[in-house]
mmCIF file of C-alpha atoms in Angstrom:
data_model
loop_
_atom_site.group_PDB
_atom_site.id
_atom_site.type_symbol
_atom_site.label_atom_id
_atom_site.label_comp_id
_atom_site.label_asym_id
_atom_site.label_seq_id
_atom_site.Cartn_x
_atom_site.Cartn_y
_atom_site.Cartn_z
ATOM 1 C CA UNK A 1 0.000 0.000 0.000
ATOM 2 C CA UNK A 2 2.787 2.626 0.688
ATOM 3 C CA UNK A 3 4.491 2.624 -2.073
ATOM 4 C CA UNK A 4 6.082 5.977 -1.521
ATOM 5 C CA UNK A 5 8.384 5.102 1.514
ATOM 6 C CA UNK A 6 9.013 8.331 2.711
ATOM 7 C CA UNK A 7 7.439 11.636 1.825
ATOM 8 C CA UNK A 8 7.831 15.305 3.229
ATOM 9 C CA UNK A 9 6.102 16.678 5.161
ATOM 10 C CA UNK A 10 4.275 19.849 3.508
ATOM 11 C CA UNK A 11 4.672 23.459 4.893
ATOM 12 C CA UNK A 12 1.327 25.334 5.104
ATOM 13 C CA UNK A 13 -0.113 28.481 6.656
ATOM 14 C CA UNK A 14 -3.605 28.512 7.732
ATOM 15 C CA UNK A 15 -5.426 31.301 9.291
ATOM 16 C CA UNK A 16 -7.788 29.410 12.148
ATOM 17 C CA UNK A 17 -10.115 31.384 13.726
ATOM 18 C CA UNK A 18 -8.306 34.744 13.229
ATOM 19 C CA UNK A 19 -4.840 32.864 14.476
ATOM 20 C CA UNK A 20 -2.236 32.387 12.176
ATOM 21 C CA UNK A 21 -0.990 28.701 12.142
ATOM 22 C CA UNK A 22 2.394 27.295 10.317
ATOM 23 C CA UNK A 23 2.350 23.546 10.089
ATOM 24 C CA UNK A 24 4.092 20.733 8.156
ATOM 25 C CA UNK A 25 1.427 17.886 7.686
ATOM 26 C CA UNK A 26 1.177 14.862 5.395
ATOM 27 C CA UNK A 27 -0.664 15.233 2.046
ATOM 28 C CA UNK A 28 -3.007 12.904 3.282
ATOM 29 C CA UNK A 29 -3.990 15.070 6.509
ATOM 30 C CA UNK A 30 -7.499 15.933 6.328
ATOM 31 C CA UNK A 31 -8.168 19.329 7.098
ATOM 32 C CA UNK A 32 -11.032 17.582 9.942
ATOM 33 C CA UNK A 33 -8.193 15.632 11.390
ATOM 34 C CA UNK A 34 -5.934 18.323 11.542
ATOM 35 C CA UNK A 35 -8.584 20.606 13.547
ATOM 36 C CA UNK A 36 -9.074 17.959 16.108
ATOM 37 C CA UNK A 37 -6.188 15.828 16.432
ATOM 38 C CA UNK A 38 -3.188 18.724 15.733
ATOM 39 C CA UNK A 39 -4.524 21.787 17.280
ATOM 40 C CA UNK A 40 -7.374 20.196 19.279
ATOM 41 C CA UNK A 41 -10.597 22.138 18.300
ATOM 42 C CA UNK A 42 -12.593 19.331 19.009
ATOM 43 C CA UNK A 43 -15.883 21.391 18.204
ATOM 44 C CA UNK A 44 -16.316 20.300 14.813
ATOM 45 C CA UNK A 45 -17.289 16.755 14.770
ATOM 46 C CA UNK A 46 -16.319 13.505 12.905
ATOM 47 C CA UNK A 47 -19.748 11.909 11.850
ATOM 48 C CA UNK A 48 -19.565 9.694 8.788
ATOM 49 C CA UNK A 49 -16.091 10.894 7.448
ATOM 50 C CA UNK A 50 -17.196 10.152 4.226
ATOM 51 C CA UNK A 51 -18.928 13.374 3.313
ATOM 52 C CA UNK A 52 -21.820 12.347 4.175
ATOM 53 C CA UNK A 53 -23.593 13.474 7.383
ATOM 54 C CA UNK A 54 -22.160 17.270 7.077
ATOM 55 C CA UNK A 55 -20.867 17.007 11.011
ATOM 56 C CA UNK A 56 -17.747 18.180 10.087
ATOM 57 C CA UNK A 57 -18.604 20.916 8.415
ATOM 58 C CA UNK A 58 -16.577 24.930 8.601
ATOM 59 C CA UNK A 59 -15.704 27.663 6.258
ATOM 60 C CA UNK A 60 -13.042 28.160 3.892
ATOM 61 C CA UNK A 61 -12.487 31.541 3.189
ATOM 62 C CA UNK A 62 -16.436 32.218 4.258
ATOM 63 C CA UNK A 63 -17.423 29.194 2.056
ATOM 64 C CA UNK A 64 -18.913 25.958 3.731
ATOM 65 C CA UNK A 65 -16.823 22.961 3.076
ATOM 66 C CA UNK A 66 -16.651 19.246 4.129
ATOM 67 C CA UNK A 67 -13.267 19.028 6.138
ATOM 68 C CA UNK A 68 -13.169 15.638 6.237
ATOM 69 C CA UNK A 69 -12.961 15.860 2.375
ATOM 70 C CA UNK A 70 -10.488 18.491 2.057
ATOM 71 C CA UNK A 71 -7.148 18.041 2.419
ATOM 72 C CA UNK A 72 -4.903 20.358 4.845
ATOM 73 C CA UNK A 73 -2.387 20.828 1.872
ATOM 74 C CA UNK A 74 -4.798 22.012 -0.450
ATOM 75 C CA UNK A 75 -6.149 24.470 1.806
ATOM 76 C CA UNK A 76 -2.417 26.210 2.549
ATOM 77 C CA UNK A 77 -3.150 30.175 2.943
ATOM 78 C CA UNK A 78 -7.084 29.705 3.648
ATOM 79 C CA UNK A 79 -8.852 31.791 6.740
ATOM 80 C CA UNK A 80 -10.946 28.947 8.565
ATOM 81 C CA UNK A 81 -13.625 29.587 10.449
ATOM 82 C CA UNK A 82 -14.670 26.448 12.895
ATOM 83 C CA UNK A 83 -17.545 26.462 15.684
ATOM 84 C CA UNK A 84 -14.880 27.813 18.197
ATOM 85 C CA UNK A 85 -14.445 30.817 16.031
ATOM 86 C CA UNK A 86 -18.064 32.193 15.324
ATOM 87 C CA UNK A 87 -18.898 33.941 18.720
ATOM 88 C CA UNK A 88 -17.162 37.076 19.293
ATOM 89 C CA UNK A 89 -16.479 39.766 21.915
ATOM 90 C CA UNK A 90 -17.883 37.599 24.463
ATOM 91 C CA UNK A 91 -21.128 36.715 22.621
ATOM 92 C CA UNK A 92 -22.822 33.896 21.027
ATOM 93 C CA UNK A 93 -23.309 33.808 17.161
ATOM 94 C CA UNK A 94 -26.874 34.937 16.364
ATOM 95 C CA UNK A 95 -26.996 31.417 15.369
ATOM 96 C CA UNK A 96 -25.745 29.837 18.060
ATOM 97 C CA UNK A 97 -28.560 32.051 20.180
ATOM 98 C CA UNK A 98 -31.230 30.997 17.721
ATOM 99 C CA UNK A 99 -30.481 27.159 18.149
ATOM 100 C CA UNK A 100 -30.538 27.497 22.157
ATOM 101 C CA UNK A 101 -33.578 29.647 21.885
ATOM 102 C CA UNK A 102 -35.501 26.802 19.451
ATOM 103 C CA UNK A 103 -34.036 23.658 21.352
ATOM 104 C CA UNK A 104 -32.525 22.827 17.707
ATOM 105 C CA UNK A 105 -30.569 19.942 18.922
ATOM 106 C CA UNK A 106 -31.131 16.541 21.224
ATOM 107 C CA UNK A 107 -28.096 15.127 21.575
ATOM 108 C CA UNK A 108 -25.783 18.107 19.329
ATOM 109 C CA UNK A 109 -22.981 16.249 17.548
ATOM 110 C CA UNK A 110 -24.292 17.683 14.123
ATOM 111 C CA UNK A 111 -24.552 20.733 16.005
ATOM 112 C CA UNK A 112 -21.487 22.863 14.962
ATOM 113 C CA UNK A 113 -21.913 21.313 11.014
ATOM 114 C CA UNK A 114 -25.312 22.423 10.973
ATOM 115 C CA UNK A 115 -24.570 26.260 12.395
ATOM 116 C CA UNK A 116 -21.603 26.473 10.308
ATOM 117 C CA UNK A 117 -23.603 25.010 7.961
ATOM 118 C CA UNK A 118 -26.046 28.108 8.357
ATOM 119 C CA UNK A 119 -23.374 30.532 8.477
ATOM 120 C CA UNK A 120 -21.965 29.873 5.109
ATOM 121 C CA UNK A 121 -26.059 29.732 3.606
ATOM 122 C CA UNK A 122 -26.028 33.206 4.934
ATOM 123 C CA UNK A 123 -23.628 34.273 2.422
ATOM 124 C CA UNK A 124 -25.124 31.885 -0.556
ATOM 125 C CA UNK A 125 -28.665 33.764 0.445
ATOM 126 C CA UNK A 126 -30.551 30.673 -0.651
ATOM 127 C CA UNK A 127 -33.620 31.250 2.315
ATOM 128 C CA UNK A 128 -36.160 32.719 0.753
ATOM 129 C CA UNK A 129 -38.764 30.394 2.241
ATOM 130 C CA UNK A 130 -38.650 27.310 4.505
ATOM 131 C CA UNK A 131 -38.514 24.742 2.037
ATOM 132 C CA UNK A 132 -35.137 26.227 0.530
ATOM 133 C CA UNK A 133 -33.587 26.250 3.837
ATOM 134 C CA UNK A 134 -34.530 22.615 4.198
ATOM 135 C CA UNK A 135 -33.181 21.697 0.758
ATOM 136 C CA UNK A 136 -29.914 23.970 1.097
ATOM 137 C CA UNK A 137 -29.322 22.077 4.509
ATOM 138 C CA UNK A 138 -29.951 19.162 2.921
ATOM 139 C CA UNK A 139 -26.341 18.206 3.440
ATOM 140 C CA UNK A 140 -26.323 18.216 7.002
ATOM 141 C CA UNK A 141 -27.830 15.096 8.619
ATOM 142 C CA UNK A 142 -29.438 15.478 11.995
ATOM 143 C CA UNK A 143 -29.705 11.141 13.374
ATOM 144 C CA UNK A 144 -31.837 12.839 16.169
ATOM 145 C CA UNK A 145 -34.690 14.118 13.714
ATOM 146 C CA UNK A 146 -34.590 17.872 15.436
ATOM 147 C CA UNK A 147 -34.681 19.095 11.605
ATOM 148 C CA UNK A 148 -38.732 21.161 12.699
ATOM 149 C CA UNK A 149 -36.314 22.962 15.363
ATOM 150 C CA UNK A 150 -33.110 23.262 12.768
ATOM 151 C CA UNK A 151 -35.022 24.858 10.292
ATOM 152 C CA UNK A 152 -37.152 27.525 12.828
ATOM 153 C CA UNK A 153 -33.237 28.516 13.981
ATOM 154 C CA UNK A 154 -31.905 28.919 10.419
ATOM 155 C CA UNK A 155 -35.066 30.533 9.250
ATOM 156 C CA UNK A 156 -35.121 33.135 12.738
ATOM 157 C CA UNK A 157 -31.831 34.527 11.780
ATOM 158 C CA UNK A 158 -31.164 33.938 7.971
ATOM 159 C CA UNK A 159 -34.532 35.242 6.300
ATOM 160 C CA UNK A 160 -35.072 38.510 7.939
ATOM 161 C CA UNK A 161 -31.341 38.857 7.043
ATOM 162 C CA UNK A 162 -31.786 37.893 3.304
ATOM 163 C CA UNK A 163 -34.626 40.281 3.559
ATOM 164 C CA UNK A 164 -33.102 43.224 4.361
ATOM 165 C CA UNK A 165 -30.245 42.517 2.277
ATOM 166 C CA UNK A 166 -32.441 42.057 -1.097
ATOM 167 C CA UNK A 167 -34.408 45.438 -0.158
ATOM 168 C CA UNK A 168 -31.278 47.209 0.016
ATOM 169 C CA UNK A 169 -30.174 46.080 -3.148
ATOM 170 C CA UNK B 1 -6.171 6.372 2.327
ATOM 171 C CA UNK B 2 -3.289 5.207 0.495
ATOM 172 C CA UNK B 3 0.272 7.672 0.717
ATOM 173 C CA UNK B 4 0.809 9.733 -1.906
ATOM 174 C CA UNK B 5 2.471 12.509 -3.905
ATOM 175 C CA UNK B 6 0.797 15.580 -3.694
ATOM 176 C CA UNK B 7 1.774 18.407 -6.537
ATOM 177 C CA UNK B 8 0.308 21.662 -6.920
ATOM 178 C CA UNK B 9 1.552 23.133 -10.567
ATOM 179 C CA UNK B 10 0.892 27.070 -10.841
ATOM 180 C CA UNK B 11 0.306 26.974 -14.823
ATOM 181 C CA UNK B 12 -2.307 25.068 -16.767
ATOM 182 C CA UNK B 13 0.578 23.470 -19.187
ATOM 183 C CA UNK B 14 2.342 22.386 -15.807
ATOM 184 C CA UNK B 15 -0.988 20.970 -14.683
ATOM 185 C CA UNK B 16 -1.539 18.593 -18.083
ATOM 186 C CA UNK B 17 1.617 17.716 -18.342
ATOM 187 C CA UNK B 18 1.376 16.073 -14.761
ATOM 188 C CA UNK B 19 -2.296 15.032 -15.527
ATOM 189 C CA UNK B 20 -0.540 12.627 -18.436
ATOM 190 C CA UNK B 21 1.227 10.478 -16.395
ATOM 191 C CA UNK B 22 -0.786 7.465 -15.365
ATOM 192 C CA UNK B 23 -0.933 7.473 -12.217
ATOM 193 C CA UNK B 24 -2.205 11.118 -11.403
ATOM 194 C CA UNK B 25 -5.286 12.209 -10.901
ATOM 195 C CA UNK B 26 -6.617 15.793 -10.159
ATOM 196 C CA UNK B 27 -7.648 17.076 -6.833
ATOM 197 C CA UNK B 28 -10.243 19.715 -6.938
ATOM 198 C CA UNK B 29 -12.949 19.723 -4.418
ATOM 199 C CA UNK B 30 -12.297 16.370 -2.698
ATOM 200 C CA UNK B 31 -15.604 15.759 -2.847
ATOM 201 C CA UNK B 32 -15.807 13.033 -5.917
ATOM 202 C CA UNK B 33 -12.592 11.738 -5.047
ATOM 203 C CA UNK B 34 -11.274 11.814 -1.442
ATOM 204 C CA UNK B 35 -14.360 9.840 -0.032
ATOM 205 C CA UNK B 36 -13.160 6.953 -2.543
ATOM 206 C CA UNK B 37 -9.886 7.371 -1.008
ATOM 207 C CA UNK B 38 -10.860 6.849 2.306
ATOM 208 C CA UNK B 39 -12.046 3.159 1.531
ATOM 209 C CA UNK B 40 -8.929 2.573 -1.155
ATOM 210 C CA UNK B 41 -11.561 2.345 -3.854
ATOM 211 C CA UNK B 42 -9.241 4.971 -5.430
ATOM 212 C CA UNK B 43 -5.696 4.617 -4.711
ATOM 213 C CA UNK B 44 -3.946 7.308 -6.793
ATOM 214 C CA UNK B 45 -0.040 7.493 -6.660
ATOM 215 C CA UNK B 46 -0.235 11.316 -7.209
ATOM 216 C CA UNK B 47 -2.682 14.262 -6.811
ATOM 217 C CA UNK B 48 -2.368 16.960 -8.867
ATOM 218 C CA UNK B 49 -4.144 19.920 -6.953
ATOM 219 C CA UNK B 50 -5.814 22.169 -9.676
ATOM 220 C CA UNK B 51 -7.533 24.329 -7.090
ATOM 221 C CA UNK B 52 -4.965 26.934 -7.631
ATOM 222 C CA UNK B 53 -4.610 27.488 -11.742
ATOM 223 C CA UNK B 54 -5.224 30.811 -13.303
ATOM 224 C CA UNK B 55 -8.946 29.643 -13.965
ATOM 225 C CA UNK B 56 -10.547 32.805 -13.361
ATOM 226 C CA UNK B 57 -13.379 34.124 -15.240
ATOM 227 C CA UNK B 58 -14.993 37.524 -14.314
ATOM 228 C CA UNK B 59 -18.318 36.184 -12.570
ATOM 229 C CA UNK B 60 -16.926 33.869 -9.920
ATOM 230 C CA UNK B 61 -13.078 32.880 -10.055
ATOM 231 C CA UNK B 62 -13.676 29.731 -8.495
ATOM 232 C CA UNK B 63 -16.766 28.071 -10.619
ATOM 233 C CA UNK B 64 -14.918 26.509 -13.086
ATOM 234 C CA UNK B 65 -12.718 24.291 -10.898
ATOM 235 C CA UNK B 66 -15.342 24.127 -7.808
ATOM 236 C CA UNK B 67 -17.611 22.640 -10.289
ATOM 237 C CA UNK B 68 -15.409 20.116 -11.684
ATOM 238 C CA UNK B 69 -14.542 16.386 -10.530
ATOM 239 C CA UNK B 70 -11.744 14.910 -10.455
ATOM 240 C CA UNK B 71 -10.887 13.283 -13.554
ATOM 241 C CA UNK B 72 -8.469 14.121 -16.328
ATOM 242 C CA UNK B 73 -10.335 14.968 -18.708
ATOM 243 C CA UNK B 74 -12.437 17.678 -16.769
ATOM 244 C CA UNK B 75 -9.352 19.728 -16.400
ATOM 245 C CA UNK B 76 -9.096 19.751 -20.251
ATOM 246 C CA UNK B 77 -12.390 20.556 -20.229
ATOM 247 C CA UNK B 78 -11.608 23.384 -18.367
ATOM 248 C CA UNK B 79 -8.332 24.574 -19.589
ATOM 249 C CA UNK B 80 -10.485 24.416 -23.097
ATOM 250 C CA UNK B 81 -13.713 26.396 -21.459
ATOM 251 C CA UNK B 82 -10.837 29.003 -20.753
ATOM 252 C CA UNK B 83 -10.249 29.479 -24.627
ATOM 253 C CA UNK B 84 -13.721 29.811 -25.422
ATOM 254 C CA UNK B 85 -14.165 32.183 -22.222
ATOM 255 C CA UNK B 86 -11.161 34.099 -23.948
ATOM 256 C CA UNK B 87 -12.889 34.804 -27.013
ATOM 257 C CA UNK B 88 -16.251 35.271 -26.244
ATOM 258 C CA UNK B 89 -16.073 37.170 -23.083
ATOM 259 C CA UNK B 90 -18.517 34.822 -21.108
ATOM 260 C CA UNK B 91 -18.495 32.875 -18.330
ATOM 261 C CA UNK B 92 -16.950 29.370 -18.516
ATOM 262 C CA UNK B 93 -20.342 28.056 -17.733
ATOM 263 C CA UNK B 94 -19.836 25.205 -20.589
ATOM 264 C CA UNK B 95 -22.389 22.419 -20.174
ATOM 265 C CA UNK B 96 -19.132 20.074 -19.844
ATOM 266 C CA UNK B 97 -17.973 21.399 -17.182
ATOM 267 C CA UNK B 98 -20.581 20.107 -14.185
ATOM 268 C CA UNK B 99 -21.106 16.649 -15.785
ATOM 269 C CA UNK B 100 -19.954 14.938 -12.927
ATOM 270 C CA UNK B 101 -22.172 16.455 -10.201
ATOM 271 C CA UNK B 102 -23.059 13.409 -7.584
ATOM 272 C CA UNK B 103 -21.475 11.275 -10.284
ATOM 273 C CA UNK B 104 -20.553 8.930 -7.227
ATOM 274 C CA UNK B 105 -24.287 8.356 -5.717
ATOM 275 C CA UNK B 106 -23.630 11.117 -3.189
ATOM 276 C CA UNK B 107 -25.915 13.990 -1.496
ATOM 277 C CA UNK B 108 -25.725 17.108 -2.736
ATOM 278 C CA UNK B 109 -22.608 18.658 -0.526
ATOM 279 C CA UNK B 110 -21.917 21.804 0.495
ATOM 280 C CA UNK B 111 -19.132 22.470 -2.049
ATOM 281 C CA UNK B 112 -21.452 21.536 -4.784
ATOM 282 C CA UNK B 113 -24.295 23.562 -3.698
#
């Protein structure tokens, strides 16, 4: 299986969270494996690890990505924003309010992927209505079912957002 | 996964001429690709990273490559959508660019979205 004996390890500079991070990390280093197991931000989670369940999900450069499908060296020079790195000043992410205020969760391990999640939708501006939230957080499973609670969370902050955006425009 | 070699050419001709050896494939997204990886359905010697070519058209500098797999011929695809971009002044929206959306069985991800 390892047919290349010995490889380098890559330099790379990734902006986490506003911190500036120089690393040297196998090509095969997921970007999800490098969060949690290099520089222990454990607050994104490892569902399926397949790309499936959207657990793992952050931004790249204000985009929402699967981390456990990206790899650390193809991300060299990105800003990342994980879980850890949405509240500010002290405060919760509207988001992060929203979901406590609508009991969004049971047991929250697709928690952080689904905020995230939200957070990068923000930018996309795909939530018009209900149903297009649903469908653009399609690719965040929820095992617990609390998708009624997701969506009321998403919807609270996003569409008045979306809103006011389109009107000034 | 399986180890590999992971390049990361700056220019397009760099980019093919690493694509034609046999045992490279191109890294975009991750998304068609990586996930094989992971259960050494794909086992690729070499990943050529083509996140980072001078693929830019005026509407988003990002769409061509974001919305291509990971297959050889999809880069030429692209580098070829670039030449028609070039002389017609639109977007590299070419209907053979996307061709491989969910090509694996997956949901729609948030890459692809």
């Amino acid at each position: 299986v390892n047919q290349i004996p010995h490889h380098p390890q890559v330099p790379i500079s990734l902006t986490i969270n506003g911190t500036l991070h120089e690393l040297k990390v196998e090509p095969w280093v997921t970007l999800l494996d490098l969060l949690r197991e290099r520089l222990s931000l454990t607050g994104t989670k490892k569902g399926c690890d397949q790309g499936q369940c959207g657990a793992c999900t952050v931004l790249v450069d204000g985009k929402r990505i699967n981390s456990c499908l990206a790899l650390a060296v193809s991300r060299d020079g990105a800003e990342i924003t994980t879980i850890e790195g949405l509240a500010g000043n002290g405060e919760l992410h509207p988001l992060q309010v929203a979901f406590i205020e609508r009991d969004a969760f049971q047991c929250g391990y697709c928690t952080p992927g689904q905020i995230c999640s939200a957070a990068g939708l923000l930018t996309e501006g795909h939530t018009h209505n209900r149903a297009e939230i649903r469908e653009h957080m399609s690719g965040n499973l929820c095992r617990c079912g609390a998708y009624t609670n997701i969506a009321d969370a998403v919807a609270d902050v996003l569409m008045p957002r979306i809103a006011a955006k389109e009107a000034a425009e | 996964m399986n180890r590999f070699e992971y390049i990361r050419p700056a220019t397009v001709a760099d980019a093919i001429a690493a694509l034609n050896e046999p045992a490279s494939r191109a890294l975009a997204g991750g998304t068609n690709l990586v996930d094989l990886m992971k259960y050494d359905v794909a086992q690729p010697p070499r990943l050529v990273d083509i996140n980072r070519l001078p693929l830019h058209s005026n509407r988003s500098k990002s769409l061509p490559v974001e919305r291509c797999a990971s297959a050889r011929w999809s880069l030429i695809a692209i580098w070829r959508g670039i030449q028609t971009f070039g002389k017609s002044g639109q977007c590299c929206r070419a209907p053979f660019l996307p061709v491989r959306r969910h090509s694996c069985g997956t949901r729609p991800q948030p890459e692809e979205i």
